[in-house]
mmCIF file with all atom_site columns, C-alpha atoms and ligand atoms in Angstrom:
data_model
loop_
_atom_site.group_PDB
_atom_site.id
_atom_site.type_symbol
_atom_site.label_atom_id
_atom_site.label_alt_id
_atom_site.label_comp_id
_atom_site.label_asym_id
_atom_site.label_entity_id
_atom_site.label_seq_id
_atom_site.pdbx_PDB_ins_code
_atom_site.Cartn_x
_atom_site.Cartn_y
_atom_site.Cartn_z
_atom_site.occupancy
_atom_site.B_iso_or_equiv
_atom_site.pdbx_formal_charge
_atom_site.auth_seq_id
_atom_site.auth_comp_id
_atom_site.auth_asym_id
_atom_site.auth_atom_id
_atom_site.pdbx_PDB_model_num
ATOM   1   C CA . MET A 1 1   ? 112.713 -81.840 199.275 1.00 40.00 ? 21  MET A CA 1
ATOM   2   C CA . GLN A 1 2   ? 109.623 -79.658 199.316 1.00 40.00 ? 22  GLN A CA 1
ATOM   3   C CA . SER A 1 3   ? 107.287 -80.322 196.410 1.00 42.00 ? 23  SER A CA 1
ATOM   4   C CA . SER A 1 4   ? 106.192 -77.334 194.361 1.00 42.00 ? 24  SER A CA 1
ATOM   5   C CA . SER A 1 5   ? 102.536 -77.970 195.265 1.00 43.00 ? 25  SER A CA 1
ATOM   6   C CA . GLN A 1 6   ? 103.355 -77.116 198.878 1.00 43.00 ? 26  GLN A CA 1
ATOM   7   C CA . SER A 1 7   ? 104.629 -73.661 198.058 1.00 46.00 ? 27  SER A CA 1
ATOM   8   C CA . PRO A 1 8   ? 102.194 -70.855 198.828 1.00 43.00 ? 28  PRO A CA 1
ATOM   9   C CA . ARG A 1 9   ? 102.275 -69.779 195.159 1.00 43.00 ? 29  ARG A CA 1
ATOM   10  C CA . SER A 1 10  ? 100.816 -72.936 193.783 1.00 43.00 ? 30  SER A CA 1
ATOM   11  C CA . ILE A 1 11  ? 98.380  -74.203 196.409 1.00 37.00 ? 31  ILE A CA 1
ATOM   12  C CA . THR A 1 12  ? 95.454  -72.095 195.356 1.00 40.00 ? 32  THR A CA 1
ATOM   13  C CA . LEU A 1 13  ? 96.124  -70.469 192.044 1.00 51.00 ? 33  LEU A CA 1
ATOM   14  C CA . HIS A 1 14  ? 96.637  -73.087 189.391 1.00 82.00 ? 34  HIS A CA 1
ATOM   15  C CA . ASN A 1 15  ? 96.558  -70.712 186.466 1.00 94.00 ? 35  ASN A CA 1
ATOM   16  C CA . LEU A 1 16  ? 98.707  -70.470 183.381 1.00 96.00 ? 36  LEU A CA 1
ATOM   17  C CA . VAL A 1 17  ? 99.894  -66.921 182.799 1.00 98.00 ? 37  VAL A CA 1
ATOM   18  C CA . LEU A 1 18  ? 101.398 -65.947 179.444 1.00 98.00 ? 38  LEU A CA 1
ATOM   19  C CA . ILE A 1 19  ? 103.829 -63.054 179.427 1.00 98.00 ? 39  ILE A CA 1
ATOM   20  C CA . GLY A 1 20  ? 106.094 -61.717 176.700 1.00 98.00 ? 40  GLY A CA 1
ATOM   21  C CA . PHE A 1 21  ? 106.707 -59.052 174.135 1.00 97.00 ? 41  PHE A CA 1
ATOM   22  C CA . MET A 1 22  ? 104.286 -57.878 171.448 1.00 94.00 ? 42  MET A CA 1
ATOM   23  C CA . GLY A 1 23  ? 103.924 -60.409 168.652 1.00 93.00 ? 43  GLY A CA 1
ATOM   24  C CA . THR A 1 24  ? 104.863 -63.517 170.621 1.00 95.00 ? 44  THR A CA 1
ATOM   25  C CA . GLY A 1 25  ? 101.434 -65.094 170.068 1.00 95.00 ? 45  GLY A CA 1
ATOM   26  C CA . LYS A 1 26  ? 100.062 -64.856 173.615 1.00 97.00 ? 46  LYS A CA 1
ATOM   27  C CA . SER A 1 27  ? 96.439  -64.524 172.447 1.00 95.00 ? 47  SER A CA 1
ATOM   28  C CA . THR A 1 28  ? 96.670  -67.342 169.907 1.00 96.00 ? 48  THR A CA 1
ATOM   29  C CA . ILE A 1 29  ? 98.384  -69.676 172.346 1.00 97.00 ? 49  ILE A CA 1
ATOM   30  C CA . SER A 1 30  ? 95.911  -68.828 175.099 1.00 98.00 ? 50  SER A CA 1
ATOM   31  C CA . HIS A 1 31  ? 93.089  -70.052 172.869 1.00 97.00 ? 51  HIS A CA 1
ATOM   32  C CA . MET A 1 32  ? 94.973  -73.199 171.902 1.00 96.00 ? 52  MET A CA 1
ATOM   33  C CA . LEU A 1 33  ? 95.541  -73.916 175.587 1.00 95.00 ? 53  LEU A CA 1
ATOM   34  C CA . GLN A 1 34  ? 91.839  -73.342 176.173 1.00 95.00 ? 54  GLN A CA 1
ATOM   35  C CA . ARG A 1 35  ? 90.976  -75.923 173.526 1.00 95.00 ? 55  ARG A CA 1
ATOM   36  C CA . GLU A 1 36  ? 93.105  -78.520 175.311 1.00 93.00 ? 56  GLU A CA 1
ATOM   37  C CA . LEU A 1 37  ? 92.395  -77.679 178.935 1.00 92.00 ? 57  LEU A CA 1
ATOM   38  C CA . HIS A 1 38  ? 88.900  -76.168 178.761 1.00 92.00 ? 58  HIS A CA 1
ATOM   39  C CA . TYR A 1 39  ? 89.961  -73.391 181.118 1.00 93.00 ? 59  TYR A CA 1
ATOM   40  C CA . PRO A 1 40  ? 88.502  -69.913 180.571 1.00 96.00 ? 60  PRO A CA 1
ATOM   41  C CA . VAL A 1 41  ? 90.809  -67.312 179.006 1.00 98.00 ? 61  VAL A CA 1
ATOM   42  C CA . ILE A 1 42  ? 91.315  -63.892 180.510 1.00 98.00 ? 62  ILE A CA 1
ATOM   43  C CA . ASP A 1 43  ? 93.048  -61.486 178.135 1.00 98.00 ? 63  ASP A CA 1
ATOM   44  C CA . THR A 1 44  ? 94.092  -58.332 179.979 1.00 98.00 ? 64  THR A CA 1
ATOM   45  C CA . ASP A 1 45  ? 94.077  -56.117 176.857 1.00 97.00 ? 65  ASP A CA 1
ATOM   46  C CA . LYS A 1 46  ? 90.610  -57.303 175.826 1.00 97.00 ? 66  LYS A CA 1
ATOM   47  C CA . LEU A 1 47  ? 89.278  -56.904 179.359 1.00 98.00 ? 67  LEU A CA 1
ATOM   48  C CA . ILE A 1 48  ? 90.577  -53.342 179.576 1.00 98.00 ? 68  ILE A CA 1
ATOM   49  C CA . GLU A 1 49  ? 88.991  -52.532 176.224 1.00 98.00 ? 69  GLU A CA 1
ATOM   50  C CA . GLU A 1 50  ? 85.669  -53.988 177.411 1.00 98.00 ? 70  GLU A CA 1
ATOM   51  C CA . GLN A 1 51  ? 85.780  -52.219 180.750 1.00 97.00 ? 71  GLN A CA 1
ATOM   52  C CA . GLN A 1 52  ? 86.696  -48.865 179.225 1.00 97.00 ? 72  GLN A CA 1
ATOM   53  C CA . GLN A 1 53  ? 84.594  -49.281 176.080 1.00 98.00 ? 73  GLN A CA 1
ATOM   54  C CA . MET A 1 54  ? 87.601  -48.022 174.140 1.00 97.00 ? 74  MET A CA 1
ATOM   55  C CA . THR A 1 55  ? 90.376  -49.549 172.086 1.00 96.00 ? 75  THR A CA 1
ATOM   56  C CA . ILE A 1 56  ? 93.877  -49.643 173.567 1.00 95.00 ? 76  ILE A CA 1
ATOM   57  C CA . ASN A 1 57  ? 94.961  -47.239 170.831 1.00 93.00 ? 77  ASN A CA 1
ATOM   58  C CA . ASP A 1 58  ? 92.283  -44.741 171.874 1.00 95.00 ? 78  ASP A CA 1
ATOM   59  C CA . ILE A 1 59  ? 93.188  -45.091 175.550 1.00 97.00 ? 79  ILE A CA 1
ATOM   60  C CA . PHE A 1 60  ? 96.813  -44.266 174.713 1.00 95.00 ? 80  PHE A CA 1
ATOM   61  C CA . ALA A 1 61  ? 95.820  -41.421 172.390 1.00 94.00 ? 81  ALA A CA 1
ATOM   62  C CA . GLN A 1 62  ? 93.259  -39.801 174.677 1.00 97.00 ? 82  GLN A CA 1
ATOM   63  C CA . HIS A 1 63  ? 94.625  -40.511 178.162 1.00 97.00 ? 83  HIS A CA 1
ATOM   64  C CA . GLY A 1 64  ? 98.282  -41.426 177.678 1.00 96.00 ? 84  GLY A CA 1
ATOM   65  C CA . GLU A 1 65  ? 100.387 -44.469 178.479 1.00 96.00 ? 85  GLU A CA 1
ATOM   66  C CA . SER A 1 66  ? 100.557 -43.906 182.236 1.00 97.00 ? 86  SER A CA 1
ATOM   67  C CA . HIS A 1 67  ? 96.769  -44.037 182.475 1.00 98.00 ? 87  HIS A CA 1
ATOM   68  C CA . PHE A 1 68  ? 96.792  -47.319 180.553 1.00 98.00 ? 88  PHE A CA 1
ATOM   69  C CA . ARG A 1 69  ? 99.464  -48.705 182.912 1.00 98.00 ? 89  ARG A CA 1
ATOM   70  C CA . GLN A 1 70  ? 97.297  -47.775 185.889 1.00 98.00 ? 90  GLN A CA 1
ATOM   71  C CA . LEU A 1 71  ? 94.322  -49.575 184.348 1.00 98.00 ? 91  LEU A CA 1
ATOM   72  C CA . GLU A 1 72  ? 96.510  -52.632 183.779 1.00 98.00 ? 92  GLU A CA 1
ATOM   73  C CA . HIS A 1 73  ? 97.741  -52.553 187.358 1.00 98.00 ? 93  HIS A CA 1
ATOM   74  C CA . GLN A 1 74  ? 94.232  -52.204 188.796 1.00 98.00 ? 94  GLN A CA 1
ATOM   75  C CA . LEU A 1 75  ? 92.947  -55.034 186.647 1.00 98.00 ? 95  LEU A CA 1
ATOM   76  C CA . LEU A 1 76  ? 95.783  -57.295 187.766 1.00 98.00 ? 96  LEU A CA 1
ATOM   77  C CA . ALA A 1 77  ? 95.298  -56.416 191.437 1.00 98.00 ? 97  ALA A CA 1
ATOM   78  C CA . ASP A 1 78  ? 91.544  -57.126 191.157 1.00 98.00 ? 98  ASP A CA 1
ATOM   79  C CA . LEU A 1 79  ? 92.239  -60.381 189.360 1.00 97.00 ? 99  LEU A CA 1
ATOM   80  C CA . VAL A 1 80  ? 94.605  -61.637 192.065 1.00 96.00 ? 100 VAL A CA 1
ATOM   81  C CA . GLN A 1 81  ? 92.096  -60.558 194.704 1.00 95.00 ? 101 GLN A CA 1
ATOM   82  C CA . SER A 1 82  ? 89.372  -62.625 193.034 1.00 95.00 ? 102 SER A CA 1
ATOM   83  C CA . GLN A 1 83  ? 91.600  -65.749 193.279 1.00 91.00 ? 103 GLN A CA 1
ATOM   84  C CA . PRO A 1 84  ? 90.789  -67.315 189.916 1.00 92.00 ? 104 PRO A CA 1
ATOM   85  C CA . GLN A 1 85  ? 91.646  -70.981 189.552 1.00 92.00 ? 105 GLN A CA 1
ATOM   86  C CA . HIS A 1 86  ? 92.294  -72.964 186.413 1.00 93.00 ? 106 HIS A CA 1
ATOM   87  C CA . HIS A 1 87  ? 92.323  -69.994 184.112 1.00 96.00 ? 107 HIS A CA 1
ATOM   88  C CA . ILE A 1 88  ? 94.586  -69.064 181.238 1.00 97.00 ? 108 ILE A CA 1
ATOM   89  C CA . ILE A 1 89  ? 95.673  -65.461 181.497 1.00 98.00 ? 109 ILE A CA 1
ATOM   90  C CA . ALA A 1 90  ? 97.190  -63.633 178.510 1.00 98.00 ? 110 ALA A CA 1
ATOM   91  C CA . THR A 1 91  ? 98.864  -60.368 179.469 1.00 98.00 ? 111 THR A CA 1
ATOM   92  C CA . GLY A 1 92  ? 99.779  -57.212 177.556 1.00 97.00 ? 112 GLY A CA 1
ATOM   93  C CA . GLY A 1 93  ? 103.475 -57.038 176.722 1.00 97.00 ? 113 GLY A CA 1
ATOM   94  C CA . GLY A 1 94  ? 104.203 -54.167 179.107 1.00 98.00 ? 114 GLY A CA 1
ATOM   95  C CA . LEU A 1 95  ? 102.267 -55.447 182.098 1.00 98.00 ? 115 LEU A CA 1
ATOM   96  C CA . PRO A 1 96  ? 105.174 -57.250 183.825 1.00 98.00 ? 116 PRO A CA 1
ATOM   97  C CA . ILE A 1 97  ? 107.389 -54.171 183.712 1.00 97.00 ? 117 ILE A CA 1
ATOM   98  C CA . ARG A 1 98  ? 105.894 -52.327 186.671 1.00 96.00 ? 118 ARG A CA 1
ATOM   99  C CA . GLU A 1 99  ? 107.609 -53.699 189.722 1.00 96.00 ? 119 GLU A CA 1
ATOM   100 C CA . ASP A 1 100 ? 104.438 -53.907 191.763 1.00 96.00 ? 120 ASP A CA 1
ATOM   101 C CA . ASN A 1 101 ? 102.901 -56.079 189.037 1.00 98.00 ? 121 ASN A CA 1
ATOM   102 C CA . GLN A 1 102 ? 105.657 -58.672 189.213 1.00 97.00 ? 122 GLN A CA 1
ATOM   103 C CA . ALA A 1 103 ? 104.767 -60.159 192.590 1.00 95.00 ? 123 ALA A CA 1
ATOM   104 C CA . LEU A 1 104 ? 101.081 -60.096 191.644 1.00 96.00 ? 124 LEU A CA 1
ATOM   105 C CA . LEU A 1 105 ? 101.812 -62.064 188.479 1.00 97.00 ? 125 LEU A CA 1
ATOM   106 C CA . GLN A 1 106 ? 103.816 -64.573 190.449 1.00 95.00 ? 126 GLN A CA 1
ATOM   107 C CA . GLN A 1 107 ? 100.932 -65.063 192.869 1.00 93.00 ? 127 GLN A CA 1
ATOM   108 C CA . LEU A 1 108 ? 98.597  -65.677 189.978 1.00 94.00 ? 128 LEU A CA 1
ATOM   109 C CA . GLY A 1 109 ? 100.147 -68.859 188.640 1.00 93.00 ? 129 GLY A CA 1
ATOM   110 C CA . TYR A 1 110 ? 102.709 -70.489 186.397 1.00 95.00 ? 130 TYR A CA 1
ATOM   111 C CA . LEU A 1 111 ? 104.428 -67.777 184.360 1.00 97.00 ? 131 LEU A CA 1
ATOM   112 C CA . VAL A 1 112 ? 105.285 -68.694 180.788 1.00 98.00 ? 132 VAL A CA 1
ATOM   113 C CA . TRP A 1 113 ? 107.477 -66.259 178.847 1.00 98.00 ? 133 TRP A CA 1
ATOM   114 C CA . LEU A 1 114 ? 106.741 -66.660 175.156 1.00 98.00 ? 134 LEU A CA 1
ATOM   115 C CA . ASP A 1 115 ? 109.736 -65.397 173.220 1.00 98.00 ? 135 ASP A CA 1
ATOM   116 C CA . SER A 1 116 ? 111.160 -65.281 169.694 1.00 97.00 ? 136 SER A CA 1
ATOM   117 C CA . PRO A 1 117 ? 114.047 -63.477 168.000 1.00 97.00 ? 137 PRO A CA 1
ATOM   118 C CA . VAL A 1 118 ? 113.234 -59.779 168.001 1.00 97.00 ? 138 VAL A CA 1
ATOM   119 C CA . ASP A 1 119 ? 113.476 -59.374 164.216 1.00 95.00 ? 139 ASP A CA 1
ATOM   120 C CA . GLU A 1 120 ? 110.828 -62.086 163.793 1.00 95.00 ? 140 GLU A CA 1
ATOM   121 C CA . LEU A 1 121 ? 108.591 -60.357 166.297 1.00 95.00 ? 141 LEU A CA 1
ATOM   122 C CA . TYR A 1 122 ? 108.951 -57.061 164.498 1.00 94.00 ? 142 TYR A CA 1
ATOM   123 C CA . GLU A 1 123 ? 108.084 -58.638 161.181 1.00 92.00 ? 143 GLU A CA 1
ATOM   124 C CA . ARG A 1 124 ? 104.891 -60.104 162.649 1.00 91.00 ? 144 ARG A CA 1
ATOM   125 C CA . ILE A 1 125 ? 103.878 -56.907 164.386 1.00 90.00 ? 145 ILE A CA 1
ATOM   126 C CA . SER A 1 126 ? 104.538 -54.649 161.446 1.00 87.00 ? 146 SER A CA 1
ATOM   127 C CA . LYS A 1 127 ? 102.310 -56.847 159.274 1.00 82.00 ? 147 LYS A CA 1
ATOM   128 C CA . HIS A 1 128 ? 99.419  -57.330 161.662 1.00 75.00 ? 148 HIS A CA 1
ATOM   129 C CA . GLY A 1 129 ? 99.658  -55.016 164.608 1.00 62.00 ? 149 GLY A CA 1
ATOM   130 C CA . HIS A 1 130 ? 98.546  -51.508 165.384 1.00 73.00 ? 150 HIS A CA 1
ATOM   131 C CA . ARG A 1 131 ? 100.458 -50.964 168.597 1.00 82.00 ? 151 ARG A CA 1
ATOM   132 C CA . PRO A 1 132 ? 100.457 -47.424 169.966 1.00 83.00 ? 152 PRO A CA 1
ATOM   133 C CA . LEU A 1 133 ? 104.047 -47.785 171.200 1.00 84.00 ? 153 LEU A CA 1
ATOM   134 C CA . LEU A 1 134 ? 105.155 -48.069 167.585 1.00 83.00 ? 154 LEU A CA 1
ATOM   135 C CA . ASN A 1 135 ? 103.803 -44.676 166.549 1.00 82.00 ? 155 ASN A CA 1
ATOM   136 C CA . GLN A 1 136 ? 107.370 -43.399 166.244 1.00 83.00 ? 156 GLN A CA 1
ATOM   137 C CA . PRO A 1 137 ? 109.642 -42.067 163.509 1.00 86.00 ? 157 PRO A CA 1
ATOM   138 C CA . ASN A 1 138 ? 111.802 -45.213 163.679 1.00 90.00 ? 158 ASN A CA 1
ATOM   139 C CA . PRO A 1 139 ? 109.479 -47.950 164.937 1.00 91.00 ? 159 PRO A CA 1
ATOM   140 C CA . GLU A 1 140 ? 111.862 -50.857 164.325 1.00 93.00 ? 160 GLU A CA 1
ATOM   141 C CA . GLN A 1 141 ? 114.617 -49.292 166.406 1.00 94.00 ? 161 GLN A CA 1
ATOM   142 C CA . ALA A 1 142 ? 112.162 -48.385 169.176 1.00 93.00 ? 162 ALA A CA 1
ATOM   143 C CA . PHE A 1 143 ? 110.779 -51.938 169.109 1.00 95.00 ? 163 PHE A CA 1
ATOM   144 C CA . THR A 1 144 ? 114.224 -53.523 169.402 1.00 96.00 ? 164 THR A CA 1
ATOM   145 C CA . GLN A 1 145 ? 115.278 -51.194 172.210 1.00 96.00 ? 165 GLN A CA 1
ATOM   146 C CA . LEU A 1 146 ? 112.110 -51.876 174.147 1.00 96.00 ? 166 LEU A CA 1
ATOM   147 C CA . TYR A 1 147 ? 112.592 -55.630 173.703 1.00 97.00 ? 167 TYR A CA 1
ATOM   148 C CA . GLN A 1 148 ? 116.141 -55.344 175.038 1.00 98.00 ? 168 GLN A CA 1
ATOM   149 C CA . GLN A 1 149 ? 114.959 -53.405 178.072 1.00 97.00 ? 169 GLN A CA 1
ATOM   150 C CA . ARG A 1 150 ? 112.167 -55.802 178.842 1.00 98.00 ? 170 ARG A CA 1
ATOM   151 C CA . ALA A 1 151 ? 113.751 -59.197 178.195 1.00 98.00 ? 171 ALA A CA 1
ATOM   152 C CA . PRO A 1 152 ? 115.646 -59.234 181.536 1.00 98.00 ? 172 PRO A CA 1
ATOM   153 C CA . VAL A 1 153 ? 112.400 -58.506 183.385 1.00 98.00 ? 173 VAL A CA 1
ATOM   154 C CA . TYR A 1 154 ? 110.522 -61.327 181.688 1.00 98.00 ? 174 TYR A CA 1
ATOM   155 C CA . ARG A 1 155 ? 113.473 -63.612 182.382 1.00 98.00 ? 175 ARG A CA 1
ATOM   156 C CA . SER A 1 156 ? 113.609 -62.691 186.057 1.00 97.00 ? 176 SER A CA 1
ATOM   157 C CA . ILE A 1 157 ? 109.996 -63.623 186.796 1.00 97.00 ? 177 ILE A CA 1
ATOM   158 C CA . ALA A 1 158 ? 109.199 -66.444 184.358 1.00 97.00 ? 178 ALA A CA 1
ATOM   159 C CA . ASP A 1 159 ? 108.885 -70.071 185.452 1.00 95.00 ? 179 ASP A CA 1
ATOM   160 C CA . LEU A 1 160 ? 109.334 -71.167 181.852 1.00 96.00 ? 180 LEU A CA 1
ATOM   161 C CA . HIS A 1 161 ? 111.160 -69.386 179.016 1.00 97.00 ? 181 HIS A CA 1
ATOM   162 C CA . LEU A 1 162 ? 109.869 -70.762 175.749 1.00 97.00 ? 182 LEU A CA 1
ATOM   163 C CA . ASN A 1 163 ? 111.621 -69.734 172.561 1.00 97.00 ? 183 ASN A CA 1
ATOM   164 C CA . THR A 1 164 ? 108.908 -70.393 170.018 1.00 95.00 ? 184 THR A CA 1
ATOM   165 C CA . HIS A 1 165 ? 111.139 -69.916 166.975 1.00 94.00 ? 185 HIS A CA 1
ATOM   166 C CA . ASP A 1 166 ? 110.758 -73.035 164.802 1.00 92.00 ? 186 ASP A CA 1
ATOM   167 C CA . LEU A 1 167 ? 108.015 -74.513 166.986 1.00 96.00 ? 187 LEU A CA 1
ATOM   168 C CA . THR A 1 168 ? 104.487 -75.143 165.739 1.00 95.00 ? 188 THR A CA 1
ATOM   169 C CA . PHE A 1 169 ? 101.533 -73.817 167.710 1.00 95.00 ? 189 PHE A CA 1
ATOM   170 C CA . SER A 1 170 ? 100.788 -77.397 168.801 1.00 95.00 ? 190 SER A CA 1
ATOM   171 C CA . GLU A 1 171 ? 104.341 -77.941 170.019 1.00 96.00 ? 191 GLU A CA 1
ATOM   172 C CA . ILE A 1 172 ? 104.171 -74.713 172.003 1.00 97.00 ? 192 ILE A CA 1
ATOM   173 C CA . THR A 1 173 ? 100.791 -75.627 173.497 1.00 96.00 ? 193 THR A CA 1
ATOM   174 C CA . TYR A 1 174 ? 101.789 -79.147 174.533 1.00 94.00 ? 194 TYR A CA 1
ATOM   175 C CA . GLY A 1 175 ? 105.159 -77.909 175.786 1.00 95.00 ? 195 GLY A CA 1
ATOM   176 C CA . ILE A 1 176 ? 103.442 -75.486 178.119 1.00 95.00 ? 196 ILE A CA 1
ATOM   177 C CA . ILE A 1 177 ? 100.943 -78.049 179.352 1.00 93.00 ? 197 ILE A CA 1
ATOM   178 C CA . GLU A 1 178 ? 103.607 -80.665 180.089 1.00 91.00 ? 198 GLU A CA 1
ATOM   179 C CA . SER A 1 179 ? 105.883 -78.178 181.860 1.00 92.00 ? 199 SER A CA 1
ATOM   180 C CA . ALA A 1 180 ? 102.991 -76.923 183.961 1.00 92.00 ? 200 ALA A CA 1
ATOM   181 C CA . ARG A 1 181 ? 102.060 -80.497 184.884 1.00 87.00 ? 201 ARG A CA 1
ATOM   182 C CA . PHE A 1 182 ? 105.566 -81.037 186.266 1.00 85.00 ? 202 PHE A CA 1
ATOM   183 C CA . HIS A 1 183 ? 105.419 -77.726 188.088 1.00 85.00 ? 203 HIS A CA 1
ATOM   184 C CA . PHE A 1 184 ? 102.091 -78.474 189.757 1.00 80.00 ? 204 PHE A CA 1
ATOM   185 C CA . ALA A 1 185 ? 102.707 -82.203 190.289 1.00 77.00 ? 205 ALA A CA 1
ATOM   186 C CA . PRO A 1 186 ? 102.115 -83.291 193.907 1.00 71.00 ? 206 PRO A CA 1
HETATM 187 C C1 . S3P B 2 .   ? 101.922 -53.164 174.959 1.00 83.72 ? 308 S3P B C1 1
HETATM 188 C C2 . S3P B 2 .   ? 101.511 -54.341 174.367 1.00 83.72 ? 308 S3P B C2 1
HETATM 189 C C3 . S3P B 2 .   ? 100.138 -54.549 173.898 1.00 83.72 ? 308 S3P B C3 1
HETATM 190 C C4 . S3P B 2 .   ? 99.159  -53.631 174.623 1.00 83.72 ? 308 S3P B C4 1
HETATM 191 C C5 . S3P B 2 .   ? 99.628  -52.213 174.549 1.00 83.72 ? 308 S3P B C5 1
HETATM 192 C C6 . S3P B 2 .   ? 100.995 -52.020 175.177 1.00 83.72 ? 308 S3P B C6 1
HETATM 193 C C7 . S3P B 2 .   ? 103.314 -53.060 175.419 1.00 83.72 ? 308 S3P B C7 1
HETATM 194 O O1 . S3P B 2 .   ? 99.745  -55.908 174.093 1.00 83.72 ? 308 S3P B O1 1
HETATM 195 O O2 . S3P B 2 .   ? 99.013  -54.016 175.965 1.00 83.72 ? 308 S3P B O2 1
HETATM 196 O O3 . S3P B 2 .   ? 99.645  -51.843 173.204 1.00 83.72 ? 308 S3P B O3 1
HETATM 197 O O4 . S3P B 2 .   ? 103.619 -52.148 176.205 1.00 83.72 ? 308 S3P B O4 1
HETATM 198 O O5 . S3P B 2 .   ? 104.138 -53.911 175.016 1.00 83.72 ? 308 S3P B O5 1
HETATM 199 P P1 . S3P B 2 .   ? 100.367 -57.149 173.274 1.00 83.72 ? 308 S3P B P1 1
HETATM 200 O O6 . S3P B 2 .   ? 101.587 -57.607 173.987 1.00 83.72 ? 308 S3P B O6 1
HETATM 201 O O7 . S3P B 2 .   ? 99.283  -58.159 173.317 1.00 83.72 ? 308 S3P B O7 1
HETATM 202 O O8 . S3P B 2 .   ? 100.648 -56.670 171.905 1.00 83.72 ? 308 S3P B O8 1
#
């Protein structure tokens, strides 16, 4: 049997990549992983905001979603090109949807899909989030529909599907680290 460390995906790029819908806690978990592993965090949304000197909301409002998606794609392509190692990468919820991003994500490292029941996610987002995609007459319905469209994509590329419902942040963090250890074990 071939060990996972011999596959081309995992020889060079030992990164943890968090994917998943809005509100799944990717940013929080990325920083908890950082505390344990001491790997740098790359947060694609934050990086885009820094590079563009604009908030995501302003990018959507002034240039539209497709421009934002192009920025996301370019950032991901540049990131893969730079061959980071031992990084934690938190991605925007829509980044895995573009087909040409999916192979890039898979080259980048171990893909963890953080997930929770959609009603829980909506509750979190509506309390704390200002997501441009929810500027709609019926944001809850739009949110649920988008989740249903995206879930199969996350499922199809993830190495680990972690339903975080009922788990503490520590349980999630250690769960990811232990699963990744098995994945990268020689
Ligand atoms: C988006 C999710 C956001 C951000 C942008 C678009 C999406 O990131 O990239 O608002 O399409 O789901 P989070 O997943 O961190 O909320």
